[in-house]
PDB file of C-alpha atoms in Angstrom:
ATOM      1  CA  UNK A   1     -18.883  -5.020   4.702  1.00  0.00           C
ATOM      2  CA  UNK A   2     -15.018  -3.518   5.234  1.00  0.00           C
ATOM      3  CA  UNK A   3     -16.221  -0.278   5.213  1.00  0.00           C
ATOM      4  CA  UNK A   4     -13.753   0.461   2.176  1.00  0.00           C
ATOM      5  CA  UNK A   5     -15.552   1.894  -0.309  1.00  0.00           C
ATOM      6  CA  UNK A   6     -14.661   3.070  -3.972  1.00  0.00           C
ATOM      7  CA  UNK A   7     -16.713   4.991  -6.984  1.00  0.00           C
ATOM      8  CA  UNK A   8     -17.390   4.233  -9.567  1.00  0.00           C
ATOM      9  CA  UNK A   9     -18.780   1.189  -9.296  1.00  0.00           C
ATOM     10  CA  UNK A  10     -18.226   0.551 -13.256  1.00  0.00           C
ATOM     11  CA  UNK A  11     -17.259   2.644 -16.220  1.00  0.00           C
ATOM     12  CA  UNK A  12     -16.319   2.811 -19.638  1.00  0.00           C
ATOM     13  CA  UNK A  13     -13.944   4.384 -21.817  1.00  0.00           C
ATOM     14  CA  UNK A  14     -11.805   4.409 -24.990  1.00  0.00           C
ATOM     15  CA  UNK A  15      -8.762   3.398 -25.763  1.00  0.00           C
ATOM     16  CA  UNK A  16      -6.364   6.869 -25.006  1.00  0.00           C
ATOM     17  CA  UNK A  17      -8.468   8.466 -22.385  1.00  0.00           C
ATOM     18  CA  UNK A  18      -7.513   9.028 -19.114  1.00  0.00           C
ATOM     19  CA  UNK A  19      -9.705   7.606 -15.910  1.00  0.00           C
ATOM     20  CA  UNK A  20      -9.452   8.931 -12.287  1.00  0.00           C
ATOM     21  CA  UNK A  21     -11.124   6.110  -9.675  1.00  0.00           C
ATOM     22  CA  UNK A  22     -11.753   7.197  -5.814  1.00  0.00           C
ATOM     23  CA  UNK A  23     -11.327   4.830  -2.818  1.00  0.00           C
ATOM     24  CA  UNK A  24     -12.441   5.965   0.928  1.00  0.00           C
ATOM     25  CA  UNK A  25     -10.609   3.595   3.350  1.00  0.00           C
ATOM     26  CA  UNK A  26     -12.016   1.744   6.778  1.00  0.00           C
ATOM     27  CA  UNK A  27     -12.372   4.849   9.363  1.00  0.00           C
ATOM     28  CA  UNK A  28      -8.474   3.935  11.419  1.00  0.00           C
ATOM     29  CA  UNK A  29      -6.899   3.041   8.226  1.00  0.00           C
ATOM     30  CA  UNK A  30      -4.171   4.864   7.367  1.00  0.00           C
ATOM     31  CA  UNK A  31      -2.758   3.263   4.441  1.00  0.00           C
ATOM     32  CA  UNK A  32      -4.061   2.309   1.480  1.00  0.00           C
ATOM     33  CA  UNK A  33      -2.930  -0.257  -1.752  1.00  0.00           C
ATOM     34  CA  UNK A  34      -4.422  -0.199  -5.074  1.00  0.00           C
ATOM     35  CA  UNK A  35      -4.765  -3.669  -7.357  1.00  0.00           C
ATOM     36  CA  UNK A  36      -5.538  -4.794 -10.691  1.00  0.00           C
ATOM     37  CA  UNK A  37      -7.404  -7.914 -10.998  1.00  0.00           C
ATOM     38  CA  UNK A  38      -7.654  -9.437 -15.001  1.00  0.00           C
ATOM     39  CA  UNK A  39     -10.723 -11.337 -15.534  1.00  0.00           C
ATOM     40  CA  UNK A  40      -9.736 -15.019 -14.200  1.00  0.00           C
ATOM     41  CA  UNK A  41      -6.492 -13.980 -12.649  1.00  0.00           C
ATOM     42  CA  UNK A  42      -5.652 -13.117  -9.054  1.00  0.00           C
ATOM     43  CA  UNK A  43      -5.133  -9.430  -8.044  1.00  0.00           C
ATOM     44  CA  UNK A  44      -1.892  -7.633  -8.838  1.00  0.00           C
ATOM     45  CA  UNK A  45       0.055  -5.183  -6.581  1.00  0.00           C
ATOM     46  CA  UNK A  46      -0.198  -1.463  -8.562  1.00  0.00           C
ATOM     47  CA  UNK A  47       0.957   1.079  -5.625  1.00  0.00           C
ATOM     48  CA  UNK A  48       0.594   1.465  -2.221  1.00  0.00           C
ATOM     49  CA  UNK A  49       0.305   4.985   0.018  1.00  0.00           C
ATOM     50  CA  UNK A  50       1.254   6.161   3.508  1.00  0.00           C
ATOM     51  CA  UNK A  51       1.491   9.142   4.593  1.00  0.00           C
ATOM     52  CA  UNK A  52       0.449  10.728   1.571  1.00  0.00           C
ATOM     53  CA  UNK A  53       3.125   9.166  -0.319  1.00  0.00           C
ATOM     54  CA  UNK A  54       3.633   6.410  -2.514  1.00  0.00           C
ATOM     55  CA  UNK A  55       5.866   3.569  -0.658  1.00  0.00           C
ATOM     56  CA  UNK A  56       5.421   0.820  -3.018  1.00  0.00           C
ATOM     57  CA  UNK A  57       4.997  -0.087  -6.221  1.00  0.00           C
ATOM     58  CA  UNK A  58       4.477  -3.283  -8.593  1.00  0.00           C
ATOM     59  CA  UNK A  59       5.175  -3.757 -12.471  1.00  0.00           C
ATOM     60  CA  UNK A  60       3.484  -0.949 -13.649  1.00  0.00           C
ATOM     61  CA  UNK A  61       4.405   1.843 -15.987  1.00  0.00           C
ATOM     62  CA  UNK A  62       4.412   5.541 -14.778  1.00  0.00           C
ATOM     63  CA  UNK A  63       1.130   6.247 -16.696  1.00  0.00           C
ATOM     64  CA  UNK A  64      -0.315   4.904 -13.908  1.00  0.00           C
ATOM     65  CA  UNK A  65       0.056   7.302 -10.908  1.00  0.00           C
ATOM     66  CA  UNK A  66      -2.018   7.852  -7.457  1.00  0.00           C
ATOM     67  CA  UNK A  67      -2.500  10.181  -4.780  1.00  0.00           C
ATOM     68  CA  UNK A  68      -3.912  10.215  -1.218  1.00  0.00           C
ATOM     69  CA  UNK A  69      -5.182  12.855   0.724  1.00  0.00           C
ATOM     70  CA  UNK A  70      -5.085  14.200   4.347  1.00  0.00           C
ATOM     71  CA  UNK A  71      -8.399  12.066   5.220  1.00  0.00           C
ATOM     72  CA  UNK A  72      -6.432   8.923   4.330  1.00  0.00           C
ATOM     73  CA  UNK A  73      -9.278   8.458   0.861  1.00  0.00           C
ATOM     74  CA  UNK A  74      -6.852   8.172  -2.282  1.00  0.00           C
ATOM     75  CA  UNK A  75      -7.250   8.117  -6.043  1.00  0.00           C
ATOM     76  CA  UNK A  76      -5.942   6.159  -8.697  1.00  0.00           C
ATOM     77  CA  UNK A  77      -5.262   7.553 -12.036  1.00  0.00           C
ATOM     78  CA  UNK A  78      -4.639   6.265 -15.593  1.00  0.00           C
ATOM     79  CA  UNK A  79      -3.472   7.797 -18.597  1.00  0.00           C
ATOM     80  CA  UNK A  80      -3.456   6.760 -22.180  1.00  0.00           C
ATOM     81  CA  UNK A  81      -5.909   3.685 -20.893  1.00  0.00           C
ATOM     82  CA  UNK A  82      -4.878   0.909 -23.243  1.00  0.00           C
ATOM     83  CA  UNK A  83      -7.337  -2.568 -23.856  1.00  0.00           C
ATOM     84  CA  UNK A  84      -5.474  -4.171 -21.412  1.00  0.00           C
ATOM     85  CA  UNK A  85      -6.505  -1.951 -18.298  1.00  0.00           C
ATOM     86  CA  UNK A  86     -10.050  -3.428 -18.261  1.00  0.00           C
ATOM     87  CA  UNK A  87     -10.229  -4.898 -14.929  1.00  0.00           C
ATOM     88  CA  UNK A  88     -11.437  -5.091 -11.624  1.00  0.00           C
ATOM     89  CA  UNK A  89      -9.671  -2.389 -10.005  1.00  0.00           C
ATOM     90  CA  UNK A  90      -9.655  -2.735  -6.163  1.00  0.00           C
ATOM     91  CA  UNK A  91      -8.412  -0.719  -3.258  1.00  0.00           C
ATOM     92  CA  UNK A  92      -7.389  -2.110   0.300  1.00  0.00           C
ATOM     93  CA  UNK A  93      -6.597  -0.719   3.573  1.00  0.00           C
ATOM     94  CA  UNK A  94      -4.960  -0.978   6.633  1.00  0.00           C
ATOM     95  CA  UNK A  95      -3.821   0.406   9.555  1.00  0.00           C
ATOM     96  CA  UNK A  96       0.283   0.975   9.504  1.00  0.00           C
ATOM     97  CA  UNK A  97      -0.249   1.085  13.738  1.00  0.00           C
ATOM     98  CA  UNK A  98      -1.406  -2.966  13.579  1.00  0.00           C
ATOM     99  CA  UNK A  99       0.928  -5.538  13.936  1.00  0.00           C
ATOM    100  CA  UNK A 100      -0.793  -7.452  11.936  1.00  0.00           C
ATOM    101  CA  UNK A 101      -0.665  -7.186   7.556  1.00  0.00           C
ATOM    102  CA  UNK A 102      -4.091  -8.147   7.412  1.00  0.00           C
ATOM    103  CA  UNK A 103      -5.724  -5.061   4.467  1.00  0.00           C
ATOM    104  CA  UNK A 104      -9.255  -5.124   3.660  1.00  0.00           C
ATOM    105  CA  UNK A 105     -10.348  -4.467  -0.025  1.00  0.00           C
ATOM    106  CA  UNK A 106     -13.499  -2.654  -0.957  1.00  0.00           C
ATOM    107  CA  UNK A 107     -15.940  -3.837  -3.657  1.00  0.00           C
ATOM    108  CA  UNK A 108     -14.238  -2.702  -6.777  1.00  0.00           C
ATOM    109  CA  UNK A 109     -14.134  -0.851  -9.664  1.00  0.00           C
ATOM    110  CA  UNK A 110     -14.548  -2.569 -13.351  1.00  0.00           C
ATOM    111  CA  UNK A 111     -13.057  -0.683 -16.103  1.00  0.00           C
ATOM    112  CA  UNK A 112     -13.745  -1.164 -19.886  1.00  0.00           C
ATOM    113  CA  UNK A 113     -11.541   0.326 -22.041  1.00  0.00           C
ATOM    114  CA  UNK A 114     -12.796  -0.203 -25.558  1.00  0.00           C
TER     115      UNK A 114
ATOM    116  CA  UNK B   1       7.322 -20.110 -12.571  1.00  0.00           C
ATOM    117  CA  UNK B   2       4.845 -17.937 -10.679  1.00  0.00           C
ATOM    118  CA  UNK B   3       5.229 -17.102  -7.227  1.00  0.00           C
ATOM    119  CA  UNK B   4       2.210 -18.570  -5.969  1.00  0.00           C
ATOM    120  CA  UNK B   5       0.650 -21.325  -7.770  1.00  0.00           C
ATOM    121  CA  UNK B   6      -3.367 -22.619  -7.272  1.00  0.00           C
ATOM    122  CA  UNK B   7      -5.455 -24.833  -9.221  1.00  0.00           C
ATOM    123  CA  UNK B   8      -8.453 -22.748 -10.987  1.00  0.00           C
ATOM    124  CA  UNK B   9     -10.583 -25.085 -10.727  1.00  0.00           C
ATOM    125  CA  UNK B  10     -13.700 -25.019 -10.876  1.00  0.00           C
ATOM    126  CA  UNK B  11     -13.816 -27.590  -7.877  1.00  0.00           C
ATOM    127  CA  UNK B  12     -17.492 -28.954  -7.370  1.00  0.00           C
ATOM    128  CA  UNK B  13     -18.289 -30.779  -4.432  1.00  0.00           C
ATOM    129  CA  UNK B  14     -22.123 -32.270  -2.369  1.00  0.00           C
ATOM    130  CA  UNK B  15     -23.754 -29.984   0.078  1.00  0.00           C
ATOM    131  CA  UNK B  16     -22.073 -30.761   3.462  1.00  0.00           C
ATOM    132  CA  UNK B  17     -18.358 -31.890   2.257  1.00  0.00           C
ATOM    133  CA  UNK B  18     -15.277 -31.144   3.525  1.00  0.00           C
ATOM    134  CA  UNK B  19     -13.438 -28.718   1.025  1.00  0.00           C
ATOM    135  CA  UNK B  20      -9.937 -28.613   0.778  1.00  0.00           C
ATOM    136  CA  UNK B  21      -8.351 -25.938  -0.994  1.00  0.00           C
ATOM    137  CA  UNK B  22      -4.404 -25.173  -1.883  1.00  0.00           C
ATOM    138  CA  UNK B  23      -1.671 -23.023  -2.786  1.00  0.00           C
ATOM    139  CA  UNK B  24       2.448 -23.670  -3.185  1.00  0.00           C
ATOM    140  CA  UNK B  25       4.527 -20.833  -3.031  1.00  0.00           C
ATOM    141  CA  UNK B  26       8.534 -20.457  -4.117  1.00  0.00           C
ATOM    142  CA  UNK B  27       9.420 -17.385  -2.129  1.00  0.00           C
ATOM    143  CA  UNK B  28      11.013 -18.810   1.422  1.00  0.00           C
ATOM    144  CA  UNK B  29      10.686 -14.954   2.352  1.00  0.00           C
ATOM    145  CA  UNK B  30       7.165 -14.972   2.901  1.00  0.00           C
ATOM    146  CA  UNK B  31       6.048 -14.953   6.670  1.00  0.00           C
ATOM    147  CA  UNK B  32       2.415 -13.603   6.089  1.00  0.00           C
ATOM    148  CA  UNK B  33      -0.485 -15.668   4.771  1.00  0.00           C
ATOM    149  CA  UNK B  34      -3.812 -15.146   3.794  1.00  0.00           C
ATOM    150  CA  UNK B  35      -7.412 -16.821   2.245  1.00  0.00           C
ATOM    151  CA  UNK B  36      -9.769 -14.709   0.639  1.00  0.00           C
ATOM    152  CA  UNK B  37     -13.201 -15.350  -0.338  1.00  0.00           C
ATOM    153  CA  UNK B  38     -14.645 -13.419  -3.481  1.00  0.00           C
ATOM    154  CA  UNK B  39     -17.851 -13.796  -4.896  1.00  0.00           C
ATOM    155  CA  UNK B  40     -18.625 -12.907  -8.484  1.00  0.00           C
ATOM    156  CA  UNK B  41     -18.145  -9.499  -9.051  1.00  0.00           C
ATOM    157  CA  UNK B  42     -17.253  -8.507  -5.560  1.00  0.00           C
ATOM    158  CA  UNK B  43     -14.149  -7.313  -3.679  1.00  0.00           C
ATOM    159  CA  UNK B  44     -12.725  -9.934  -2.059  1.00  0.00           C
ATOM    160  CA  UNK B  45     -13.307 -10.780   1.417  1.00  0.00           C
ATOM    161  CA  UNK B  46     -10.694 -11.534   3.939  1.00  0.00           C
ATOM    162  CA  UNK B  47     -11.375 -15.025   5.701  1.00  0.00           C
ATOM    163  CA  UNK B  48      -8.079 -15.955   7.583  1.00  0.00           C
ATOM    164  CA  UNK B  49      -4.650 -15.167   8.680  1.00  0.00           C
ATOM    165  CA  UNK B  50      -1.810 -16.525   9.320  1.00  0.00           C
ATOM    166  CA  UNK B  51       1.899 -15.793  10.437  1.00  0.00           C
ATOM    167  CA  UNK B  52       4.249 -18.172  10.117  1.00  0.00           C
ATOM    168  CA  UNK B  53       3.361 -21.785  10.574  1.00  0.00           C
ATOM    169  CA  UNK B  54       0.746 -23.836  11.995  1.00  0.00           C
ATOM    170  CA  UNK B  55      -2.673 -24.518  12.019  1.00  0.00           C
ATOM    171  CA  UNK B  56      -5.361 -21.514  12.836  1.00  0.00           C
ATOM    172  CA  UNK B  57      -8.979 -22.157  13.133  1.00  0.00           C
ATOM    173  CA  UNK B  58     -12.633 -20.233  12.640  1.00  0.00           C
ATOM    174  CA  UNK B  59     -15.939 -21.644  12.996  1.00  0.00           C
ATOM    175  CA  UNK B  60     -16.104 -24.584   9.909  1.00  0.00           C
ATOM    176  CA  UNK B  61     -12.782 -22.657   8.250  1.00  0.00           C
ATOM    177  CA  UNK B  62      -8.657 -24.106   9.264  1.00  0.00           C
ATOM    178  CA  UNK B  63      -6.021 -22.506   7.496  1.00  0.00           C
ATOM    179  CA  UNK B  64      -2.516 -24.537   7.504  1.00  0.00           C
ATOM    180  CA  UNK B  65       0.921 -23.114   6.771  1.00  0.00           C
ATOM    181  CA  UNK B  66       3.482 -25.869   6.350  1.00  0.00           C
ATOM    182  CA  UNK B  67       6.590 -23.762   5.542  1.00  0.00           C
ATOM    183  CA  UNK B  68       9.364 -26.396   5.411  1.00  0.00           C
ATOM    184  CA  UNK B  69       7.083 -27.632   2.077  1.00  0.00           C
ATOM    185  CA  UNK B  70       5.864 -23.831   1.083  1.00  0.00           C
ATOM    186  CA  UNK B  71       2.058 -25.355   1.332  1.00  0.00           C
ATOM    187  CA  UNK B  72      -1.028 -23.711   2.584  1.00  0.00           C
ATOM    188  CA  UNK B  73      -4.333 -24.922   2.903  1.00  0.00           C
ATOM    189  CA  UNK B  74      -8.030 -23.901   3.813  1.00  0.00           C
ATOM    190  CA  UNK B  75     -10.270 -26.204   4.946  1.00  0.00           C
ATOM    191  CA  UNK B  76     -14.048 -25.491   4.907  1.00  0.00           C
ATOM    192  CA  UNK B  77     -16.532 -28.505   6.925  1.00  0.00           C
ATOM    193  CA  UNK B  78     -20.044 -28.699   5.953  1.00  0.00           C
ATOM    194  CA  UNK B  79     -19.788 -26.917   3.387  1.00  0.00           C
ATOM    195  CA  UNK B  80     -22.830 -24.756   2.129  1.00  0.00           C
ATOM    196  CA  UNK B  81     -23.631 -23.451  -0.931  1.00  0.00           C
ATOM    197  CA  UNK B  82     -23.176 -20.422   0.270  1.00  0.00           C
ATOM    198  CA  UNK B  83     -19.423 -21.225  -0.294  1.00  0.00           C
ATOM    199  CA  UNK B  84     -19.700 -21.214  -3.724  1.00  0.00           C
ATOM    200  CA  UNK B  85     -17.087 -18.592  -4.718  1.00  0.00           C
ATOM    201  CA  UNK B  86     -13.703 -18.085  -5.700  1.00  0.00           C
ATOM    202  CA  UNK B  87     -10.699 -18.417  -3.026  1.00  0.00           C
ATOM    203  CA  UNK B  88      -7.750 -16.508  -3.303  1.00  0.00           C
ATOM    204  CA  UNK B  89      -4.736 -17.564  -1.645  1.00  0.00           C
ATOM    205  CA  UNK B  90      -2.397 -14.420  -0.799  1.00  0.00           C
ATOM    206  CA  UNK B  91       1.523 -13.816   0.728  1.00  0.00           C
ATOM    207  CA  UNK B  92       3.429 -11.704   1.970  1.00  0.00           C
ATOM    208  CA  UNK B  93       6.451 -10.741   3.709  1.00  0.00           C
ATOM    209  CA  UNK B  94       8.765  -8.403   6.521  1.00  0.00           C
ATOM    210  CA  UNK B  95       8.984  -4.636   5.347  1.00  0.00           C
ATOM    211  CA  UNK B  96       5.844  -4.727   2.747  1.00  0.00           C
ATOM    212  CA  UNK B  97       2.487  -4.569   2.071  1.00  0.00           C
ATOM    213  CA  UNK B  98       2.752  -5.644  -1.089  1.00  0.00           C
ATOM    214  CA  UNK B  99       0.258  -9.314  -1.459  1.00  0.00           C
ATOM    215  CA  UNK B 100       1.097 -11.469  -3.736  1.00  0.00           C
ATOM    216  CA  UNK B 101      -2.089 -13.469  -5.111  1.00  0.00           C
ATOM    217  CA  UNK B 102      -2.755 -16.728  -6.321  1.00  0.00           C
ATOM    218  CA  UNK B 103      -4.749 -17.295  -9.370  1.00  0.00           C
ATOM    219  CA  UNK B 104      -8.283 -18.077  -7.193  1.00  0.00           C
ATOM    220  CA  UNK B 105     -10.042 -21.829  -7.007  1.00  0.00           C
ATOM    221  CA  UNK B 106     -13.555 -21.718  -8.185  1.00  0.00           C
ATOM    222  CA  UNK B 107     -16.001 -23.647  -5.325  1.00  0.00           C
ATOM    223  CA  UNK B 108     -19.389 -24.661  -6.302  1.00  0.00           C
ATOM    224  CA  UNK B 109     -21.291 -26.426  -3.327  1.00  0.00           C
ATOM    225  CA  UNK B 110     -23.794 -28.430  -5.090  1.00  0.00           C
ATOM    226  CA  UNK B 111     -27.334 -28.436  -2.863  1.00  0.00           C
TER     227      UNK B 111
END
């Protein structure tokens, strides 16, 4: 166990509908990276977070927007969910003090947008 | 051409073989590198790291970073079926966070 840990575990929803997912990083961890992973595929980069502010960000469109809070726990939100978005959606970690880039992920959130 | 390229799989070896599992990469930028381990349904798990080049070893895992040929490898002994999983190969790079992923190689140890 990483001690990451996101809600819900699974959910469903249609096709227009907007979806708010919660992560809770390792206790230390001060910044925090959200991925998509498609069935069969490898995760991809959405956003990342430090500081309370968004520092990074990978091929998605603006409809997809996050926050994170003073206790380092962020959210990840989607609007106008399309088919596509069903996925694994993970969170990861880290400590910006470590030398190191190593960023723990928690268990995941599966999305079905129908 | 993808960044990082890996062989789904599914790779199916005998209880107690030695697994070797791969991943080229085109970006000469990246410095960082990374095996995960996720089982179905899971998050996935971090297993090794690596900076730069050479060989790093853990109990019956080596990871291997030849950067001159952009190849990295993870190497499991005795392999259990406990391995069975999917391994993600991941990069990165100086000034980001940002991982990039591999597709994942399906393992099924075979008791």
């Amino acid at each position: 166990e990483t001690g990451v840990t996101q809600s819900p575990t699974h959910l469903i929803k249609t096709r227009g509908q907007q979806v708010t997912l919660r992560c809770s990083s390792q206790s230390g961890h001060n910044t925090v990276s959200w991925y998509q992973q498609a069935l069969g595929q490898g995760p991809q980069f959405i956003f990342q977070y430090y500081r309370e502010e968004e520092n990074g960000r990978g091929n998605f469109p603006p409809r997809f927007s996050g926050l994170q809070f003073p206790n380092y726990s962020s959210e990840l939100n989607v609007n106008a969910l399309e088919l596509d978005d069903s996925a694994l959606y993970l969170c990861a970690s880290r400590s910006h003090r470590d030398k190191t880039y190593e960023q723990y992920f928690g268990p995941g959130t599966r999305l079905t947008v129908t | 051409q993808k960044e990082v390229e890996q062989d789904p799989g599914p790779l199916s070896v005998p209880e107690g073989a030695i697994v070797s599992l791969n991943c080229t990469y085109s970006n000469s930028a990246f410095q960082y590198f990374m095996w995960y381990r996720q089982y179905s349904r899971k998050g996935p798990e971090l297993l090794m790291y690596t900076y730069s080049s050479g060989n790093k070893e853990d109990g019956r895992f080596t990871a291997q970073v030849d950067k001159s040929s952009k190849y990295i490898s993870l190497f499991i002994r005795d392999s259990q079926p406990s391995d069975s999983a999917t391994y993600l190969c991941a990069m990165s790079w100086a000034g980001t966070y940002k991982y990039i992923f591999g597709t994942g190689t399906r393992l099924k140890v075979l008791a």
